[in-house]
XYZ file of C-alpha atoms in Angstrom:
768
model
C 83.817 165.347 -46.229
C 85.658 163.531 -43.910
C 88.596 164.975 -43.963
C 86.980 168.076 -43.384
C 85.647 166.836 -40.078
C 88.121 165.089 -38.531
C 91.153 167.972 -39.901
C 88.294 170.546 -37.464
C 88.366 167.776 -34.870
C 91.811 167.531 -34.682
C 92.326 171.302 -34.647
C 90.486 171.755 -31.652
C 92.289 169.325 -29.431
C 95.552 170.889 -30.476
C 94.601 174.828 -29.411
C 93.145 176.745 -26.046
C 90.067 177.581 -25.784
C 89.076 180.533 -23.908
C 85.701 182.211 -23.427
C 84.910 184.574 -21.302
C 80.989 186.465 -20.848
C 80.502 189.318 -19.482
C 77.326 190.002 -19.102
C 77.509 187.368 -16.130
C 79.445 188.969 -13.268
C 79.094 187.491 -9.890
C 81.004 190.071 -6.859
C 83.372 191.824 -9.118
C 84.339 188.778 -10.768
C 83.925 186.898 -14.118
C 84.549 183.145 -14.808
C 86.575 182.199 -17.437
C 85.918 178.991 -19.133
C 88.946 176.736 -21.195
C 87.890 174.535 -23.718
C 91.530 172.628 -22.849
C 94.313 171.605 -24.845
C 95.212 167.600 -25.986
C 97.113 166.630 -23.336
C 99.659 163.200 -22.583
C 101.256 163.526 -19.753
C 98.977 162.612 -17.089
C 100.711 165.685 -14.871
C 100.236 169.203 -15.740
C 102.045 172.723 -15.018
C 99.011 175.895 -15.368
C 100.672 179.138 -15.035
C 99.007 182.628 -14.851
C 102.008 185.026 -15.950
C 105.048 186.221 -13.291
C 106.186 189.227 -15.108
C 104.714 190.268 -18.859
C 106.893 192.202 -21.113
C 107.083 196.363 -20.984
C 107.029 196.765 -17.469
C 109.986 193.874 -16.504
C 108.257 194.385 -12.324
C 106.463 191.065 -10.619
C 103.101 191.547 -11.426
C 101.761 187.598 -9.533
C 98.196 187.801 -11.303
C 97.819 184.541 -10.348
C 96.824 186.025 -6.739
C 93.771 187.067 -8.524
C 92.382 183.855 -9.596
C 90.454 181.367 -7.516
C 88.035 178.746 -7.641
C 90.713 176.424 -10.100
C 89.348 173.423 -11.233
C 89.361 171.043 -13.523
C 87.192 168.212 -15.438
C 86.845 165.197 -17.390
C 84.490 165.231 -20.990
C 81.847 163.997 -18.707
C 82.405 166.389 -16.057
C 84.466 164.444 -13.557
C 86.642 166.983 -10.540
C 90.583 166.073 -10.629
C 92.652 166.573 -8.334
C 93.757 170.234 -8.664
C 97.228 171.940 -6.549
C 98.129 175.084 -5.982
C 101.631 175.554 -5.566
C 101.911 179.348 -5.244
C 100.651 182.691 -6.328
C 100.864 181.217 -9.972
C 101.402 178.430 -10.596
C 98.644 174.656 -10.079
C 99.243 171.256 -10.345
C 96.219 169.197 -12.229
C 96.898 165.753 -12.056
C 95.147 162.679 -14.425
C 95.610 165.645 -16.663
C 95.590 163.042 -19.461
C 91.727 162.659 -18.818
C 90.976 166.721 -18.836
C 88.222 168.439 -21.449
C 88.076 171.359 -19.480
C 88.591 174.082 -17.218
C 87.118 177.107 -14.700
C 88.316 179.381 -12.410
C 87.021 183.031 -11.537
C 89.623 186.184 -11.890
C 88.869 189.407 -9.315
C 89.261 192.518 -10.829
C 92.412 194.738 -10.512
C 91.769 198.513 -10.846
C 89.295 198.420 -7.247
C 90.487 195.379 -5.146
C 91.948 195.632 -1.365
C 94.970 193.018 -2.232
C 98.713 194.607 -2.290
C 100.282 194.037 -5.454
C 102.680 195.605 -7.555
C 100.129 195.695 -10.660
C 100.776 199.634 -12.265
C 96.896 200.102 -13.849
C 98.169 200.249 -16.875
C 98.879 196.779 -17.354
C 95.776 196.178 -14.531
C 92.246 194.578 -14.796
C 89.169 196.050 -14.257
C 85.442 194.296 -13.703
C 82.408 197.042 -13.599
C 79.311 195.343 -13.864
C 77.058 197.055 -16.957
C 79.855 199.293 -16.890
C 83.602 198.719 -18.697
C 85.217 195.725 -18.773
C 89.362 196.033 -19.426
C 90.599 192.651 -20.093
C 94.031 192.962 -19.969
C 94.403 188.941 -21.261
C 97.456 188.237 -18.748
C 95.153 188.655 -15.478
C 92.823 186.735 -17.238
C 94.120 183.417 -19.477
C 97.361 181.341 -18.176
C 98.534 178.434 -19.931
C 99.782 174.630 -19.493
C 104.043 174.528 -19.723
C 106.033 174.013 -22.449
C 102.039 174.630 -24.175
C 102.600 178.065 -25.171
C 103.277 178.020 -29.612
C 100.279 176.393 -29.719
C 97.084 178.647 -31.288
C 94.563 180.707 -28.565
C 90.626 181.166 -29.553
C 88.725 183.408 -27.297
C 85.290 184.297 -27.265
C 83.769 187.497 -25.624
C 80.169 187.660 -24.827
C 79.169 190.541 -23.981
C 75.864 193.187 -23.341
C 73.987 194.482 -26.517
C 76.099 197.436 -27.653
C 79.277 197.757 -25.640
C 81.679 197.331 -28.496
C 84.992 195.834 -27.632
C 88.674 197.899 -28.167
C 91.473 195.988 -29.097
C 94.138 195.333 -31.639
C 93.276 192.409 -32.720
C 90.591 191.657 -35.622
C 87.957 189.576 -35.120
C 87.498 186.438 -36.949
C 83.593 186.782 -36.829
C 81.242 189.255 -34.621
C 77.999 189.830 -34.036
C 76.113 192.257 -31.335
C 75.875 189.511 -28.496
C 79.546 187.940 -29.173
C 83.247 188.310 -30.078
C 85.521 185.395 -31.675
C 90.093 186.178 -31.660
C 91.976 184.222 -32.518
C 95.756 184.258 -32.089
C 98.627 181.467 -33.670
C 100.359 181.514 -29.744
C 100.761 182.675 -26.182
C 102.860 185.689 -26.569
C 100.283 187.221 -28.461
C 97.505 186.949 -26.898
C 99.275 188.332 -23.620
C 99.628 191.537 -26.414
C 96.436 192.127 -27.198
C 94.166 194.366 -24.011
C 90.871 194.373 -24.738
C 88.391 197.295 -23.665
C 84.197 196.745 -23.426
C 81.828 198.636 -23.424
C 79.363 201.606 -24.999
C 81.457 202.737 -27.346
C 83.415 206.363 -27.868
C 85.824 205.357 -31.405
C 87.093 207.092 -33.614
C 89.421 205.483 -36.565
C 92.676 207.655 -38.595
C 94.201 206.327 -41.272
C 97.601 206.435 -41.308
C 99.542 205.224 -44.623
C 98.993 201.692 -44.874
C 96.952 201.200 -41.000
C 93.758 202.103 -39.590
C 94.074 203.701 -36.374
C 91.147 203.256 -33.495
C 91.326 205.793 -30.821
C 88.600 204.442 -28.191
C 87.915 206.440 -24.562
C 85.768 205.399 -21.848
C 85.932 208.714 -20.470
C 83.190 208.612 -17.123
C 82.039 212.112 -17.111
C 82.332 212.651 -20.818
C 85.283 215.266 -19.966
C 86.728 213.328 -23.150
C 86.370 212.227 -26.086
C 87.969 210.444 -29.350
C 86.983 212.608 -31.635
C 88.939 215.318 -30.083
C 91.826 212.984 -29.624
C 92.076 211.367 -32.475
C 92.288 215.058 -33.536
C 95.439 216.186 -31.362
C 96.656 212.448 -32.343
C 96.771 212.624 -36.497
C 99.430 214.481 -36.981
C 101.495 213.380 -35.238
C 100.932 209.784 -36.650
C 101.334 210.743 -39.677
C 104.030 212.202 -39.303
C 105.595 208.874 -37.773
C 104.775 207.137 -40.386
C 107.495 209.082 -42.602
C 109.719 209.436 -39.788
C 109.325 204.939 -40.151
C 109.486 205.451 -44.399
C 106.442 205.606 -45.216
C 105.129 202.057 -44.711
C 103.555 200.802 -40.587
C 103.779 197.397 -39.756
C 100.841 196.832 -38.774
C 97.621 196.834 -40.398
C 95.584 198.387 -37.020
C 96.182 199.797 -34.202
C 94.054 200.432 -31.665
C 95.251 203.553 -28.420
C 93.190 202.413 -25.551
C 92.055 205.091 -22.875
C 90.672 204.948 -19.536
C 89.910 207.572 -18.034
C 89.250 207.450 -14.179
C 87.555 209.684 -12.138
C 90.221 211.319 -9.973
C 88.862 210.477 -6.280
C 88.862 206.969 -7.478
C 91.887 207.215 -9.645
C 94.723 205.334 -8.438
C 98.143 207.049 -8.420
C 99.750 204.657 -10.414
C 98.769 205.965 -13.449
C 100.558 206.072 -16.730
C 101.181 202.882 -20.542
C 101.992 200.361 -21.791
C 102.813 199.403 -25.253
C 101.630 196.713 -26.953
C 102.281 195.376 -30.440
C 98.912 196.744 -32.851
C 97.994 198.519 -29.082
C 98.447 200.637 -26.311
C 96.502 201.044 -23.297
C 96.045 204.332 -20.783
C 95.101 204.579 -17.480
C 95.036 208.467 -16.527
C 92.970 210.545 -14.680
C 89.586 212.123 -15.947
C 90.718 216.127 -16.747
C 89.091 218.134 -18.966
C 90.188 217.105 -22.517
C 92.165 220.532 -23.546
C 94.502 220.101 -19.980
C 95.374 215.700 -20.701
C 95.854 216.578 -24.360
C 99.561 217.769 -23.946
C 100.907 215.070 -22.428
C 98.877 212.266 -23.839
C 100.287 213.869 -27.273
C 103.991 212.538 -25.753
C 102.928 209.122 -23.879
C 100.547 207.813 -27.092
C 104.139 208.923 -29.329
C 106.201 206.793 -27.303
C 103.720 203.861 -26.817
C 102.692 204.159 -30.755
C 106.931 204.207 -31.367
C 106.789 200.471 -30.076
C 105.184 198.957 -33.216
C 108.945 199.007 -34.446
C 110.881 197.743 -31.165
C 110.397 195.594 -28.920
C 107.405 194.358 -30.484
C 108.764 194.108 -34.070
C 112.591 194.328 -33.480
C 113.488 191.648 -30.921
C 115.911 189.104 -29.684
C 115.133 185.758 -28.602
C 114.346 186.968 -24.997
C 111.259 189.432 -25.769
C 110.117 186.362 -28.424
C 110.299 183.973 -26.216
C 109.131 185.386 -22.997
C 109.051 183.280 -20.534
C 106.488 184.999 -18.276
C 107.723 183.406 -14.936
C 111.468 182.626 -14.259
C 112.065 185.612 -17.092
C 115.308 186.354 -18.830
C 116.156 189.132 -19.860
C 117.486 191.384 -22.707
C 120.096 193.264 -22.329
C 119.288 195.855 -24.449
C 116.479 198.010 -23.105
C 118.616 200.250 -24.317
C 116.737 199.755 -27.485
C 113.632 198.842 -27.163
C 112.510 202.166 -24.531
C 115.346 204.268 -25.177
C 114.710 204.413 -29.252
C 111.673 205.018 -29.177
C 112.047 207.446 -26.284
C 114.198 209.504 -28.167
C 111.911 208.512 -31.045
C 109.548 210.384 -29.912
C 110.672 213.655 -29.845
C 112.791 213.869 -32.454
C 109.916 212.854 -34.520
C 108.491 215.881 -32.507
C 110.816 217.863 -34.325
C 111.560 217.058 -37.187
C 108.007 217.343 -38.843
C 108.196 220.936 -36.731
C 105.129 219.903 -34.112
C 107.004 220.978 -31.223
C 110.817 223.493 -31.847
C 114.510 222.891 -31.623
C 114.679 224.307 -28.768
C 111.899 222.556 -27.653
C 113.481 219.306 -27.703
C 116.958 220.462 -26.599
C 114.786 221.326 -23.734
C 113.197 218.081 -23.075
C 117.063 216.313 -24.316
C 118.555 219.169 -21.187
C 115.788 216.768 -19.142
C 116.219 213.677 -19.744
C 120.401 214.512 -19.539
C 119.886 216.017 -15.935
C 117.468 213.289 -14.589
C 120.684 210.441 -15.271
C 122.601 212.456 -13.486
C 120.633 213.380 -11.165
C 118.907 210.755 -10.043
C 120.622 207.030 -11.437
C 123.752 205.658 -11.400
C 125.466 207.124 -14.715
C 128.459 204.776 -14.844
C 126.583 201.981 -14.845
C 126.547 199.844 -17.564
C 122.937 199.428 -18.824
C 123.569 196.096 -20.892
C 123.732 194.870 -16.882
C 121.222 197.226 -16.381
C 118.217 195.652 -18.558
C 119.250 192.609 -18.115
C 118.480 193.123 -14.009
C 116.063 195.148 -14.737
C 113.251 193.219 -13.067
C 115.731 192.252 -9.391
C 118.963 193.484 -8.790
C 118.728 197.399 -10.484
C 114.975 197.720 -10.572
C 115.717 200.550 -8.731
C 117.961 202.109 -12.052
C 114.994 201.134 -14.399
C 113.776 204.528 -14.674
C 117.379 205.570 -16.807
C 116.138 203.993 -19.983
C 114.134 206.567 -20.144
C 116.569 209.383 -19.424
C 119.998 207.583 -19.991
C 118.597 205.676 -22.767
C 117.245 208.110 -24.873
C 120.047 210.498 -24.484
C 122.694 207.328 -26.084
C 119.893 206.938 -29.192
C 121.004 210.518 -29.803
C 124.119 210.782 -29.758
C 123.966 207.471 -32.001
C 121.675 209.245 -34.632
C 124.613 212.208 -34.284
C 127.917 209.667 -35.065
C 125.981 207.722 -37.588
C 124.807 211.319 -39.629
C 128.709 212.787 -38.724
C 130.091 209.649 -39.972
C 127.455 208.418 -42.795
C 127.831 212.948 -44.352
C 123.832 212.993 -43.542
C 123.185 209.508 -45.517
C 122.627 207.196 -42.497
C 120.508 207.955 -39.338
C 119.409 205.643 -36.446
C 116.014 205.250 -38.287
C 117.749 204.728 -41.813
C 119.956 201.663 -39.924
C 117.227 199.730 -37.935
C 115.318 199.737 -41.084
C 118.317 198.152 -42.137
C 118.204 195.472 -39.288
C 114.467 195.053 -39.673
C 115.233 193.398 -43.167
C 117.305 190.914 -42.045
C 115.213 190.025 -38.695
C 111.403 190.991 -37.701
C 108.435 189.793 -35.719
C 109.443 186.177 -37.077
C 112.810 186.204 -36.892
C 114.314 187.621 -33.680
C 117.878 188.572 -33.611
C 120.607 186.782 -30.891
C 121.244 189.329 -28.092
C 124.343 189.206 -27.694
C 125.517 189.359 -31.832
C 123.133 192.836 -31.932
C 125.769 194.653 -31.187
C 127.828 193.087 -33.881
C 124.938 193.197 -36.829
C 124.913 197.147 -36.582
C 128.168 197.773 -36.517
C 128.446 195.956 -39.964
C 125.533 197.132 -41.582
C 127.144 200.539 -40.288
C 131.048 201.774 -39.457
C 133.170 199.963 -36.724
C 133.033 203.487 -34.698
C 129.266 202.471 -34.603
C 130.258 199.334 -32.730
C 133.118 201.255 -30.580
C 130.737 203.256 -29.737
C 128.335 200.541 -28.424
C 130.707 198.943 -26.589
C 132.112 202.029 -24.769
C 129.188 203.455 -23.691
C 125.541 201.059 -23.505
C 128.078 198.298 -22.581
C 130.451 200.360 -20.733
C 131.122 201.629 -17.805
C 131.930 206.142 -19.406
C 129.728 209.073 -19.330
C 128.877 209.510 -23.148
C 130.439 212.661 -24.569
C 127.935 214.792 -25.303
C 129.858 217.932 -24.567
C 131.743 216.717 -27.824
C 128.823 215.418 -29.760
C 126.559 217.790 -29.568
C 129.191 220.598 -30.549
C 129.485 218.839 -33.914
C 126.012 220.074 -33.910
C 126.772 223.264 -32.767
C 125.108 223.612 -29.561
C 126.263 224.705 -26.296
C 126.351 222.702 -23.307
C 125.911 224.743 -20.239
C 127.107 223.013 -16.695
C 125.813 225.191 -13.961
C 128.311 224.252 -10.239
C 128.213 221.246 -8.710
C 126.199 221.512 -5.125
C 125.785 220.480 -1.521
C 122.370 219.048 -0.572
C 121.024 217.283 2.187
C 120.395 213.312 1.049
C 116.651 211.345 1.951
C 118.720 208.375 2.396
C 118.885 207.143 -1.343
C 116.093 204.919 -0.948
C 113.452 203.967 -3.862
C 110.018 205.398 -3.209
C 106.429 203.383 -4.202
C 102.898 204.075 -3.250
C 100.748 201.601 -1.291
C 97.605 201.616 -2.832
C 95.937 200.264 0.181
C 97.549 202.469 2.490
C 97.253 205.362 0.259
C 100.939 206.388 1.403
C 104.480 207.285 -0.286
C 106.205 203.226 0.095
C 109.873 202.704 1.345
C 109.712 200.207 -1.916
C 113.530 199.410 -2.147
C 117.021 200.627 -0.203
C 119.681 198.265 -2.442
C 120.487 201.368 -3.709
C 120.683 202.708 -0.157
C 123.152 205.190 1.502
C 124.940 205.771 4.873
C 122.646 208.509 5.524
C 119.721 205.941 4.770
C 120.917 203.645 7.778
C 121.767 206.275 10.209
C 117.908 206.613 9.974
C 116.612 203.159 9.983
C 114.803 202.874 6.522
C 113.702 199.433 5.833
C 111.286 198.483 3.462
C 107.620 198.372 3.256
C 107.700 201.830 5.773
C 105.193 203.887 5.222
C 106.584 207.534 5.126
C 103.871 209.868 7.365
C 105.561 213.345 7.556
C 108.810 215.080 7.122
C 109.946 218.290 9.484
C 106.704 217.493 11.419
C 104.927 218.283 7.071
C 102.894 215.261 6.106
C 103.737 213.179 2.973
C 101.083 213.409 0.913
C 100.863 212.313 -3.305
C 99.946 215.815 -3.340
C 102.986 217.598 -1.624
C 105.284 215.100 -0.770
C 107.890 216.268 -3.600
C 106.891 220.116 -2.647
C 108.130 218.929 1.230
C 111.286 216.377 -0.018
C 112.871 219.107 -2.610
C 112.190 221.856 0.323
C 113.876 219.459 2.353
C 117.073 219.590 0.548
C 117.904 222.304 -0.654
C 117.105 224.275 2.516
C 118.950 221.011 5.108
C 122.095 221.947 6.557
C 124.959 218.500 7.113
C 123.937 217.874 11.045
C 120.144 219.508 11.395
C 118.685 216.894 13.241
C 116.093 215.188 11.177
C 112.770 213.601 12.213
C 111.252 211.165 10.108
C 107.616 209.248 11.062
C 106.435 205.805 9.638
C 104.204 203.004 9.914
C 106.440 200.180 10.005
C 104.590 196.574 10.159
C 104.931 194.737 13.492
C 105.267 190.886 13.872
C 101.271 190.761 13.437
C 101.394 192.405 10.411
C 99.832 195.754 12.290
C 100.590 199.021 11.411
C 102.572 200.940 13.920
C 104.085 204.370 13.918
C 107.510 205.472 14.642
C 109.832 208.492 14.251
C 113.050 207.184 12.570
C 115.644 210.336 13.416
C 119.727 211.263 12.729
C 121.985 214.031 12.104
C 121.497 215.414 8.526
C 124.060 214.086 5.222
C 124.469 215.875 2.503
C 125.717 215.626 -0.933
C 126.742 215.963 -3.863
C 124.283 217.197 -7.012
C 125.290 217.532 -9.888
C 124.861 221.200 -11.847
C 122.609 221.813 -13.980
C 122.652 220.978 -17.920
C 121.433 223.329 -19.651
C 121.403 223.595 -23.939
C 121.643 225.828 -26.845
C 122.310 226.266 -30.181
C 124.972 228.564 -31.110
C 124.485 231.909 -32.706
C 128.039 231.677 -34.349
C 128.168 227.643 -35.875
C 130.581 226.928 -38.303
C 128.451 224.809 -41.320
C 129.933 222.159 -41.162
C 127.919 222.414 -37.940
C 124.601 224.114 -39.612
C 125.021 221.101 -41.994
C 125.057 218.336 -40.044
C 122.290 220.350 -37.282
C 119.887 220.526 -39.752
C 120.878 216.562 -40.998
C 119.959 215.928 -37.448
C 116.923 218.018 -36.487
C 115.122 218.956 -40.075
C 112.756 216.128 -42.482
C 114.163 218.198 -45.543
C 117.345 219.687 -44.227
C 119.008 222.501 -46.073
C 121.977 224.568 -44.721
C 122.106 228.203 -44.849
C 125.562 229.715 -45.636
C 125.704 232.094 -42.540
C 126.956 234.802 -45.419
C 123.630 234.643 -46.571
C 121.318 235.033 -43.363
C 123.377 237.344 -41.241
C 122.239 240.399 -41.909
C 118.627 241.138 -43.177
C 120.471 242.841 -46.267
C 122.092 239.803 -46.736
C 119.039 237.437 -46.850
C 117.049 239.996 -49.499
C 119.790 239.683 -52.005
C 120.550 235.709 -51.717
C 116.842 235.683 -52.153
C 116.954 237.294 -55.442
C 120.128 236.393 -55.728
C 119.405 232.326 -55.670
C 116.454 232.453 -58.601
C 118.159 235.037 -60.956
C 120.049 233.835 -63.828
C 119.794 232.389 -67.761
C 118.252 229.317 -68.172
C 119.102 225.825 -66.451
C 119.058 224.938 -63.275
C 118.116 227.115 -59.724
C 120.517 226.352 -56.469
C 117.256 224.592 -54.659
C 118.588 224.583 -51.493
C 119.838 227.759 -51.277
C 116.716 229.242 -51.950
C 114.614 226.483 -49.269
C 117.666 227.298 -46.793
C 116.223 230.849 -46.579
C 112.662 229.780 -45.590
C 111.097 228.757 -42.413
C 109.066 225.036 -42.202
C 106.236 226.872 -42.247
C 107.006 229.501 -43.969
C 104.475 231.062 -47.046
C 104.243 232.600 -51.313
C 101.432 234.557 -51.902
C 101.154 236.111 -55.260
C 98.011 238.816 -56.003
C 97.011 237.310 -59.312
C 93.416 238.037 -62.314
C 91.998 234.874 -62.473
C 89.893 234.482 -65.922
C 86.773 237.563 -64.643
C 89.468 239.448 -63.658
C 89.130 239.670 -60.226
C 92.336 240.531 -57.804
C 92.929 236.831 -55.889
C 95.326 235.734 -53.439
C 97.091 232.681 -55.183
C 98.974 230.634 -51.930
C 101.657 227.931 -52.107
C 104.801 226.800 -49.858
C 107.969 227.203 -50.739
C 108.527 223.903 -52.277
C 105.421 224.302 -54.836
C 106.955 227.466 -55.377
C 110.022 225.097 -56.555
C 107.417 223.156 -58.693
C 105.955 225.715 -60.420
C 108.915 228.075 -61.813
C 110.959 225.517 -62.339
C 110.572 224.270 -65.766
C 110.373 227.745 -66.660
C 113.826 229.048 -65.204
C 114.782 226.069 -66.731
C 113.951 227.448 -70.179
C 114.300 230.681 -69.753
C 116.792 233.171 -68.553
C 115.196 235.369 -65.520
C 116.813 238.423 -63.335
C 115.691 239.933 -61.068
C 116.289 243.336 -58.919
C 115.790 245.330 -56.255
C 114.249 249.341 -56.943
C 114.622 249.689 -53.230
C 113.492 248.827 -49.689
C 111.261 250.444 -46.761
C 112.594 248.262 -43.346
C 110.205 248.124 -40.033
C 112.193 246.414 -37.494
C 111.228 245.684 -33.929
C 113.628 243.435 -32.168
C 113.924 240.037 -33.834
C 110.702 240.986 -36.294
C 111.262 242.778 -39.090
C 108.194 243.760 -42.086
C 109.960 245.179 -45.851
C 108.766 246.026 -48.620
C 110.643 245.251 -51.519
C 110.381 247.057 -54.860
C 111.794 245.214 -58.058
C 111.608 244.733 -61.576
C 113.009 241.485 -63.330
C 113.272 240.493 -67.399
C 114.109 237.580 -69.261
C 116.892 239.014 -71.600
C 120.563 240.184 -68.968
C 120.443 243.016 -69.954
C 117.753 244.096 -72.013
C 114.437 246.344 -70.695
C 112.282 245.465 -67.264
C 109.321 243.616 -68.216
C 107.297 243.670 -65.073
C 107.378 245.287 -61.204
C 105.470 244.962 -58.627
C 106.231 244.950 -54.461
C 107.382 242.026 -52.133
C 105.641 242.390 -48.639
C 108.125 240.566 -47.123
C 108.706 239.095 -42.952
C 111.365 238.354 -41.498
C 111.922 236.652 -38.115
C 115.639 236.342 -36.108
C 115.607 232.917 -34.730
C 119.234 230.386 -34.053
C 121.270 233.425 -34.278
C 120.076 233.368 -38.033
C 117.535 235.769 -40.285
C 114.537 234.001 -41.459
C 111.813 234.404 -43.890
C 108.617 233.370 -42.842
C 106.422 234.798 -45.998
C 106.959 236.580 -48.825
C 103.206 238.405 -50.880
C 103.862 239.559 -53.557
C 101.637 242.050 -56.103
C 102.342 243.345 -59.506
C 102.241 247.348 -59.944
C 99.535 247.958 -62.782
C 98.438 251.920 -63.830
C 95.431 251.695 -61.002
C 98.594 250.540 -58.994
C 102.362 252.106 -59.248
C 104.265 251.444 -56.945
C 105.060 254.485 -54.152
C 107.836 256.611 -54.985
C 109.572 256.427 -51.534
C 110.038 252.393 -52.900
C 111.994 253.524 -55.629
C 115.016 254.753 -56.581
C 115.037 258.770 -55.879
C 116.838 260.996 -59.161
C 120.007 262.753 -57.866
C 119.625 266.067 -56.000
C 121.625 268.192 -58.424
C 119.781 266.478 -61.185
C 116.545 266.993 -60.149
C 117.970 270.749 -60.127
C 118.624 271.648 -62.734
C 115.500 269.796 -64.663
C 113.570 272.541 -62.496
C 115.062 275.407 -64.221
């Protein structure tokens, strides 16, 4: 017993013990209490995060911390000196046992800041608390790697939504523990009256938690929207997830009060969403896309990552060079899983890919090496960060195609990452500079060449060449001349509710002639007021309709020496620049069998590639359908059989039950195989078409096809019936969408117009 007590006391002195009381709000602030770990040195620094993973931009959470005080065991206040926005120096720290400070929320602050709303905080007494942990909890220098405990006192009936699993929970208090500071920072919480729904996905419990002030969105509805995609994602990732619990935490802001910097932020076992509140049917499609992206982050970088991510420095970060992996692969996978499991069509997937290609070409520097962009994403290449979701995803798509080509369809990008995950994981990061070599060693030398050339090098991706491998036609419209806006970075000033020049590092000659400066607020362009609702259309119209030499006038507001905004007009003759022609992607109508096979391996979960001659016409498709299941006892060519059907095809039969009633029995082609393959292995079966009628309307066709079958070649037919077959022409070929068959009976004879007619001459002789 004495040993147990001593061990507990030791653990308490070597851990942080934070507490937060949500029932004691003061002027939109909460007080944070900390029982500090044991500190041996006489002076120590305390930090709040400057930058967090996922945003890679300066946040300065310490700006919202005030009245930071440190105390001895007897309650004596110790000297504390604020050094900058995010750090404090505490003297006589070896005597400290307790600290406290106040935190202001960010959602409705009047302070200027650069924090995205999906990583901000909310303190709305009695209604909602968003506890993004970087906004509430700090750390002592060189002391991030010890345990943290967080105790939250909550209003009765409030529920804490988080990816963390509490070590204890009562109606008024939750207690959480993490092994270190990084895990605490990666664990947002939201407290409010609950609207929650759980989904079982593979080995994980997935929470969907919603705060919707006007009840326009419910967790039950979103869970239903997310469910199919999450189940498909589990299959896409190999059937098992790397987490036991995951939380989708969604805060919907009233439109009149919502801040414009909206979106979602990934975490290890959760993702947080700040979205304007609108009817849920309107929000559902975009939310599914966003949720798909954020959920994939459970793989990269949150489970599979480099040392720079594992040992993230929240105040002086060294960024990884592999944002193409962390964000690009994730963005690609969130679209790819949807086409592989038939949530979107191949044409829709190609449209998304084309949009990313166009955004990369028109908005970003296509020759900037991606490794350099990544390492300097928070500094000189901040304006290029958005390209991780555009070119980063396209890099992943081309890498996937190349892997499938080299491996004859046996190794794709996800399988390669699973190989990497077997060697590295959440507690074993890889070395940043060694990743390309690791991936090359686990795959092919050509993959190393690809990464060094197109990710670490300035070469544009060979899009046309790679897409041709999978039978995709790459079409590009001619380049055109458009008026430039100046190539300045634009942001949104939340305090002034205006567009703002957020950076001028890439400013071109026209921008210099106009005289833009960082911090300028944009009021109007050519007399048209620029608001969040109108700015995009006005700027696009200006670019398309302004000619070189036209006078351009921009009304701006700029701070003077006293820090007050003064309006002024900037003016210069318009200049034009070359805008790349729009790229579109479509499936080749006459792709070769090799192209079709590789395309299906890329876009289908269970790829089956039809021979072109099997599906080039209605007649060819029906001959193949009858022929592929016919023959002597033995294995059928099921791959050829399945390649005839659409992904959602059904096969149905009218059959009698024990009472003699006719009932419809429906199945998938895969279930048809399971039911009939054993019979075909033991018995011969020949099914032949007797006659047909076809009604075709464009790409749709309905076929009534009479048949008979026999179990001995050349023997007497044992049964006759009619197949009702619905066909569709898509991607340059015919598909079976549905088959229903019924057998002939005395009271149900095959219509004469579906049976072979006797020759006219023989018919006349019969009459005589």
